[in-house]
Short mmCIF file of C-alpha atoms and ligand atoms in Angstrom, two decimals:
data_model
loop_
_atom_site.label_atom_id
_atom_site.label_comp_id
_atom_site.label_asym_id
_atom_site.label_seq_id
_atom_site.Cartn_x
_atom_site.Cartn_y
_atom_site.Cartn_z
CA MET A 1 230.75 139.09 42.36
CA THR A 2 230.56 142.67 41.02
CA THR A 3 231.50 143.98 37.60
CA SER A 4 231.89 147.43 36.32
CA GLN A 5 231.29 146.28 32.67
CA ALA A 6 227.71 145.63 32.30
CA GLY A 7 228.19 145.13 28.71
CA SER A 8 225.41 145.52 26.18
CA VAL A 9 222.20 143.83 24.91
CA LYS A 10 220.85 143.39 21.41
CA LEU A 11 217.82 145.27 19.97
CA ALA A 12 215.74 143.18 17.63
CA ASN A 13 217.35 144.75 14.69
CA GLY A 14 220.68 143.23 15.64
CA SER A 15 222.27 146.31 16.84
CA SER A 16 223.68 146.64 20.48
CA ILE A 17 222.47 148.96 23.21
CA PRO A 18 224.76 149.51 26.36
CA ALA A 19 223.18 147.62 29.29
CA ILE A 20 222.97 150.68 31.69
CA GLY A 21 222.06 154.04 30.40
CA LEU A 22 222.56 157.59 31.97
CA GLY A 23 219.24 159.28 32.65
CA THR A 24 218.90 163.11 32.31
CA TRP A 25 215.36 163.79 33.41
CA GLN A 26 215.41 166.34 36.24
CA ALA A 27 219.14 166.91 35.73
CA PRO A 28 219.43 170.72 36.08
CA PRO A 29 220.88 172.42 32.87
CA SER A 30 223.63 173.88 35.06
CA GLU A 31 224.77 170.43 36.15
CA VAL A 32 224.01 168.17 33.34
CA GLU A 33 226.80 169.19 31.08
CA GLY A 34 229.49 168.13 33.69
CA ALA A 35 227.70 165.09 34.70
CA VAL A 36 227.41 163.87 31.04
CA ALA A 37 231.16 164.53 30.39
CA THR A 38 232.09 162.86 33.74
CA ALA A 39 229.81 159.83 33.01
CA LEU A 40 231.40 159.36 29.46
CA ARG A 41 234.74 159.61 30.99
CA GLU A 42 233.73 156.96 33.64
CA GLY A 43 232.72 154.51 30.97
CA TYR A 44 229.04 155.26 30.16
CA ARG A 45 228.10 154.92 26.48
CA HIS A 46 224.37 155.36 26.60
CA ILE A 47 222.54 158.61 27.29
CA ASP A 48 218.91 158.88 27.59
CA CYS A 49 217.56 162.37 26.59
CA ALA A 50 214.21 164.09 25.74
CA LEU A 51 213.07 167.41 24.39
CA ILE A 52 210.80 167.96 27.42
CA TYR A 53 213.73 167.56 29.73
CA LYS A 54 214.80 171.10 28.55
CA ASN A 55 218.48 170.22 28.82
CA GLU A 56 219.49 168.78 25.54
CA ALA A 57 221.74 171.61 24.50
CA GLU A 58 223.79 171.05 27.73
CA VAL A 59 223.84 167.21 27.33
CA GLY A 60 225.15 168.08 23.91
CA GLU A 61 227.88 170.17 25.38
CA GLY A 62 228.82 167.59 27.73
CA ILE A 63 229.22 164.96 25.05
CA ARG A 64 231.70 167.31 23.12
CA GLN A 65 233.45 168.22 26.38
CA SER A 66 234.00 164.49 27.05
CA GLY A 67 236.10 164.00 23.97
CA ILE A 68 234.42 160.62 23.28
CA PRO A 69 233.59 160.07 19.57
CA ARG A 70 229.91 160.53 18.72
CA GLU A 71 229.78 157.13 17.08
CA GLU A 72 230.86 155.30 20.33
CA ILE A 73 227.80 156.82 22.15
CA PHE A 74 224.23 155.58 22.01
CA ILE A 75 222.03 158.57 22.05
CA THR A 76 218.21 158.37 22.65
CA SER A 77 215.80 161.20 22.39
CA LYS A 78 211.93 161.30 22.48
CA LEU A 79 209.13 162.90 20.56
CA TRP A 80 207.23 165.26 22.84
CA ASN A 81 203.53 165.11 23.28
CA SER A 82 202.81 168.44 21.59
CA PHE A 83 204.38 167.37 18.33
CA HIS A 84 202.45 164.24 17.49
CA PRO A 85 201.18 165.79 14.24
CA ASN A 86 204.63 166.86 13.28
CA ALA A 87 207.31 164.41 14.67
CA VAL A 88 210.09 165.54 12.27
CA GLU A 89 209.92 169.07 13.98
CA SER A 90 210.45 167.57 17.53
CA LEU A 91 213.21 165.34 16.12
CA ASN A 92 214.87 168.33 14.30
CA ARG A 93 214.91 170.34 17.45
CA SER A 94 216.63 167.50 19.59
CA LEU A 95 219.21 166.97 16.86
CA LYS A 96 220.05 170.50 16.80
CA ASP A 97 220.26 170.97 20.52
CA LEU A 98 222.30 167.69 21.06
CA GLY A 99 224.65 168.77 18.27
CA THR A 100 224.40 165.49 16.24
CA ASP A 101 223.03 164.51 12.83
CA TYR A 102 221.38 161.23 13.86
CA LEU A 103 220.01 159.45 17.03
CA ASP A 104 220.53 155.91 17.93
CA LEU A 105 216.95 155.57 19.18
CA TYR A 106 213.94 157.77 18.93
CA LEU A 107 210.94 157.17 21.19
CA VAL A 108 207.41 158.49 21.33
CA HIS A 109 207.45 159.95 24.81
CA TRP A 110 203.71 159.21 25.82
CA PRO A 111 200.74 157.99 23.89
CA VAL A 112 199.11 161.24 24.58
CA ARG A 113 198.71 164.17 22.24
CA LEU A 114 198.75 167.65 23.94
CA VAL A 115 197.41 170.57 21.76
CA PRO A 116 199.64 173.57 22.08
CA ASN A 117 197.80 176.88 22.64
CA GLU A 118 198.72 180.42 24.01
CA SER A 119 199.10 178.83 27.59
CA SER A 120 202.23 176.96 26.51
CA GLU A 121 203.80 175.17 23.76
CA LEU A 122 204.85 172.03 25.58
CA LEU A 123 202.49 171.75 28.43
CA PRO A 124 199.33 173.47 27.31
CA VAL A 125 196.26 173.76 29.58
CA ASN A 126 192.52 174.71 28.71
CA ALA A 127 190.97 177.89 30.04
CA ASP A 128 189.53 175.82 33.02
CA GLY A 129 193.01 174.64 33.94
CA THR A 130 192.65 170.88 32.65
CA ARG A 131 195.33 169.75 30.38
CA ALA A 132 194.75 170.37 26.63
CA ILE A 133 194.64 166.78 25.43
CA ASP A 134 193.50 165.49 22.17
CA ARG A 135 191.84 162.31 23.15
CA ASP A 136 190.73 161.43 19.57
CA TRP A 137 194.26 161.62 18.18
CA ASP A 138 195.08 158.33 16.40
CA MET A 139 198.48 157.22 17.69
CA GLY A 140 198.82 155.08 14.28
CA LYS A 141 199.37 158.43 12.63
CA THR A 142 202.38 159.19 15.14
CA TRP A 143 203.77 155.76 14.53
CA ALA A 144 203.51 156.09 10.69
CA GLN A 145 205.71 159.30 10.99
CA MET A 146 208.19 157.36 13.21
CA GLU A 147 208.49 154.76 10.57
CA ASP A 148 209.14 157.38 7.93
CA ILE A 149 211.82 159.07 10.08
CA LEU A 150 213.46 155.57 10.58
CA ALA A 151 213.42 155.31 6.81
CA SER A 152 214.99 158.62 6.34
CA GLY A 153 218.14 157.46 8.27
CA LYS A 154 217.99 160.21 10.82
CA VAL A 155 217.57 157.66 13.53
CA LYS A 156 218.72 154.04 13.64
CA ALA A 157 215.72 152.59 15.67
CA ILE A 158 212.33 153.66 16.83
CA GLY A 159 210.27 152.74 19.89
CA VAL A 160 207.92 154.01 22.48
CA CYS A 161 207.59 155.11 26.16
CA ASN A 162 204.71 154.55 28.61
CA TRP A 163 202.81 152.17 26.25
CA SER A 164 200.68 149.60 28.14
CA ILE A 165 199.69 146.33 26.80
CA PRO A 166 196.19 147.47 25.42
CA TYR A 167 197.90 150.35 23.66
CA LEU A 168 200.61 148.19 22.18
CA GLU A 169 197.89 145.66 21.00
CA GLN A 170 196.35 148.64 19.25
CA LEU A 171 199.52 149.91 17.67
CA LYS A 172 200.39 146.40 16.47
CA LYS A 173 197.26 146.31 14.27
CA GLY A 174 198.88 148.97 11.88
CA TRP A 175 202.78 148.94 12.53
CA ARG A 176 204.99 148.26 9.53
CA SER A 177 208.04 148.32 11.83
CA LYS A 178 207.58 147.27 15.41
CA PRO A 179 208.91 149.51 18.20
CA LEU A 180 212.28 148.01 19.33
CA VAL A 181 211.91 149.56 22.72
CA ASN A 182 209.39 150.24 25.42
CA GLN A 183 210.67 152.55 28.06
CA VAL A 184 208.51 152.50 31.22
CA GLU A 185 208.65 153.25 34.96
CA LEU A 186 210.02 149.98 36.36
CA HIS A 187 211.44 148.73 39.74
CA PRO A 188 210.60 146.29 42.53
CA HIS A 189 207.81 148.57 43.79
CA LEU A 190 206.21 148.49 40.17
CA PRO A 191 207.63 145.41 38.45
CA GLN A 192 204.91 145.25 35.57
CA HIS A 193 205.56 141.55 35.10
CA GLU A 194 202.78 141.26 32.48
CA LEU A 195 204.00 144.00 30.43
CA VAL A 196 207.67 142.97 30.61
CA GLU A 197 206.54 139.41 29.54
CA TRP A 198 204.38 140.80 26.69
CA CYS A 199 207.26 142.95 25.26
CA LYS A 200 209.98 140.00 25.64
CA LYS A 201 207.45 137.79 23.61
CA GLU A 202 207.33 140.40 20.88
CA GLY A 203 211.02 140.97 20.85
CA ILE A 204 210.58 144.58 22.24
CA LEU A 205 213.36 145.59 24.60
CA VAL A 206 212.15 147.11 27.92
CA GLU A 207 214.02 150.03 29.36
CA ALA A 208 213.42 150.96 33.03
CA TYR A 209 213.04 154.63 33.99
CA SER A 210 213.27 155.60 37.68
CA PRO A 211 214.94 152.50 38.61
CA LEU A 212 215.64 153.96 42.06
CA GLY A 213 212.17 155.40 42.28
CA GLY A 214 213.09 158.96 40.80
CA ALA A 215 214.16 162.00 42.88
CA GLY A 216 215.73 161.20 46.08
CA GLY A 217 215.69 157.46 45.25
CA PRO A 218 212.92 156.33 47.65
CA ILE A 219 213.37 152.71 46.94
CA LEU A 220 216.95 152.68 48.25
CA SER A 221 215.84 152.49 51.84
CA ASP A 222 213.43 149.61 51.32
CA PRO A 223 214.55 147.18 54.00
CA ASP A 224 214.45 144.22 51.57
CA VAL A 225 216.68 145.93 49.14
CA VAL A 226 219.07 147.00 52.04
CA SER A 227 219.43 143.53 53.23
CA ILE A 228 220.21 142.17 49.77
CA ALA A 229 222.87 145.06 49.34
CA GLU A 230 224.39 144.06 52.64
CA LYS A 231 224.45 140.41 51.74
CA HIS A 232 226.44 141.20 48.47
CA ASN A 233 228.48 144.05 50.07
CA VAL A 234 227.19 146.64 47.56
CA SER A 235 224.99 149.65 47.79
CA PRO A 236 221.21 149.52 47.45
CA ALA A 237 221.51 151.32 44.07
CA ASN A 238 223.74 148.59 42.86
CA VAL A 239 221.02 146.06 43.73
CA LEU A 240 218.18 148.00 42.01
CA ILE A 241 220.31 148.51 38.83
CA SER A 242 221.46 144.92 38.81
CA TYR A 243 217.79 143.80 39.25
CA HIS A 244 217.29 145.03 35.77
CA VAL A 245 220.52 144.06 34.13
CA ASN A 246 220.13 140.50 35.45
CA GLN A 247 216.85 140.20 33.50
CA GLY A 248 217.94 141.76 30.42
CA VAL A 249 215.96 145.06 31.03
CA VAL A 250 218.06 148.40 30.46
CA PRO A 251 217.93 150.74 33.49
CA LEU A 252 218.30 154.47 32.82
CA VAL A 253 219.84 155.73 36.06
CA LYS A 254 220.01 159.46 36.75
CA SER A 255 222.86 161.07 38.82
CA THR A 256 224.67 164.31 38.58
CA SER A 257 227.22 163.31 41.37
CA PRO A 258 230.55 162.06 40.19
CA SER A 259 230.87 159.50 42.87
CA ARG A 260 227.42 158.02 42.36
CA LEU A 261 227.81 158.07 38.51
CA LYS A 262 230.77 155.81 38.94
CA SER A 263 229.36 153.53 41.55
CA ASN A 264 226.13 153.18 39.64
CA LEU A 265 228.10 151.28 36.89
CA GLN A 266 228.89 148.46 39.30
CA THR A 267 226.52 145.42 38.85
CA VAL A 268 226.21 142.24 40.86
CA SER A 269 224.92 138.76 39.98
CA LEU A 270 221.69 138.43 42.08
CA ASP A 271 220.82 134.73 42.97
CA GLU A 272 217.30 133.19 42.41
CA SER A 273 216.29 134.04 46.06
CA ASP A 274 217.27 137.67 45.69
CA MET A 275 215.38 138.05 42.42
CA LYS A 276 212.29 136.25 43.94
CA LYS A 277 212.24 138.59 46.97
CA LEU A 278 212.57 141.69 44.61
CA ASN A 279 210.15 140.35 42.16
CA ARG A 280 207.45 139.90 45.07
CA LEU A 281 208.06 143.18 46.89
CA SER A 282 205.10 144.88 45.43
CA SER A 283 202.71 142.38 46.78
CA GLN A 284 203.64 143.40 50.33
CA PRO A 285 201.02 145.65 51.81
CA GLY A 286 201.49 149.22 50.98
CA LYS A 287 204.59 148.73 48.81
CA ALA A 288 203.24 148.92 45.24
CA LYS A 289 203.83 152.34 44.05
CA ARG A 290 203.98 154.37 40.76
CA TYR A 291 206.42 157.30 41.47
CA ASN A 292 205.67 159.21 38.23
CA THR A 293 202.15 160.45 37.79
CA PRO A 294 201.86 163.16 35.37
CA LEU A 295 198.55 164.95 34.89
CA PHE A 296 197.89 163.43 31.56
CA GLY A 297 199.11 159.83 32.48
CA TRP A 298 196.30 158.26 34.45
CA ASP A 299 194.24 156.78 31.54
CA LEU A 300 196.79 154.89 29.57
CA GLY A 301 195.55 151.27 29.95
CA PHE A 302 197.95 150.26 32.94
CA ASP A 303 196.05 147.88 35.12
CA ASP A 304 198.43 148.72 38.04
CA TRP A 305 197.81 152.43 38.48
CA TYR A 306 198.95 153.45 41.96
CA GLY A 307 198.97 157.11 41.28
CA PRO A 308 196.41 159.77 41.96
CA PRO A 309 192.74 158.77 41.57
CA LYS A 310 191.73 158.22 38.05
CA LYS A 311 189.97 161.38 37.15
CA GLU A 312 190.16 164.15 34.54
CA HIS A 313 192.87 166.68 35.13
P1 LIG B 1 221.87 162.52 42.43
O1 LIG B 1 221.79 163.08 41.05
O2 LIG B 1 222.21 163.66 43.51
O3 LIG B 1 222.93 161.34 42.44
P2 LIG B 1 216.38 157.48 39.33
O4 LIG B 1 217.51 157.09 38.54
O5 LIG B 1 215.31 156.38 39.71
O6 LIG B 1 215.54 158.57 38.62
O7 LIG B 1 216.87 158.08 40.63
C1 LIG B 1 217.61 159.34 40.75
C2 LIG B 1 217.71 159.86 42.14
O8 LIG B 1 218.52 158.95 42.87
C3 LIG B 1 218.34 161.12 42.11
O9 LIG B 1 217.80 162.01 43.06
C4 LIG B 1 219.77 160.93 42.24
O10 LIG B 1 220.48 161.98 42.90
C5 LIG B 1 219.76 159.73 43.29
N1 LIG B 1 220.76 158.73 43.09
C6 LIG B 1 221.40 158.33 41.98
N2 LIG B 1 222.30 157.39 42.26
C7 LIG B 1 222.30 157.12 43.53
C8 LIG B 1 223.05 156.32 44.45
N3 LIG B 1 224.01 155.52 43.93
N4 LIG B 1 222.76 156.49 45.74
C9 LIG B 1 221.91 157.36 46.38
N5 LIG B 1 221.11 158.24 45.44
C10 LIG B 1 221.39 158.03 44.20
#
């Protein structure tokens, strides 16, 4: 049975978050305004944004264009890596660009501090071309600012992205408010079972970015995904989105195509054998894959790193 009402799930603070979110990463500024307006008219009520996506002003325009009241929409944004010592500045930029005075969720984008220099404010590099990373930065200091931001009322919930178990364990030693969300790359080629389990035990909601594998949707053609889609008479995207919704994980699906935006809201009840197949896909030879491998991302405690070789960039 398919449904176009995926509903919502609860955060540990008792508030609700719509079960499917619209991703805006790599949505070109020229297209994202229309995509956001269309998505909201089609029924989306959850938009995932970030300062580094460089399209928040257009997302804000799309929200206004849709005519849907702000309070009916769940908006997330993220503290960018070059703002760890000054989280409020990153937040204020996002609020201004999105044209809102509060966020429903604010996330630390990566547990990595980049040091801005003359090469770039957002993606600085050293003279030798390596990323300008401050490896000694204490993420506890970032988190303390996030907790202050929560107390200020400018955001309703705080969380993290791309945090592995060792990083979460470290953060836990000092947190006053726990992160309510951990947003990570997640799909059947990178199911991260242990991390999902850890977060569930702690009451941290997991959000899945790149649920289709990112640009071009490379997992859509996986033969096992295709066969499950045929069995249920839905598209492979519906299977990959439902894989998360069925287990209480919130997928953030990016599309700028009106027809795909609409069809991506359809979910299907997957049975135990489907879920087993999808959960075991990554153990097939050559299947395990991380599709997002930023230059600063290799050394973050993930034990299932399938990206470029672990070396300094
Ligand atoms: P488009 O914006 O042209 O629809 P992810 O959500 O994993 O980041 O995947 C996004 C990619 O998958 C984008 O290239 C997007 O392109 C494409 N995509 C989104 N929905 C579908 C769908 N239902 N069928 C095929 N491709 C899709």
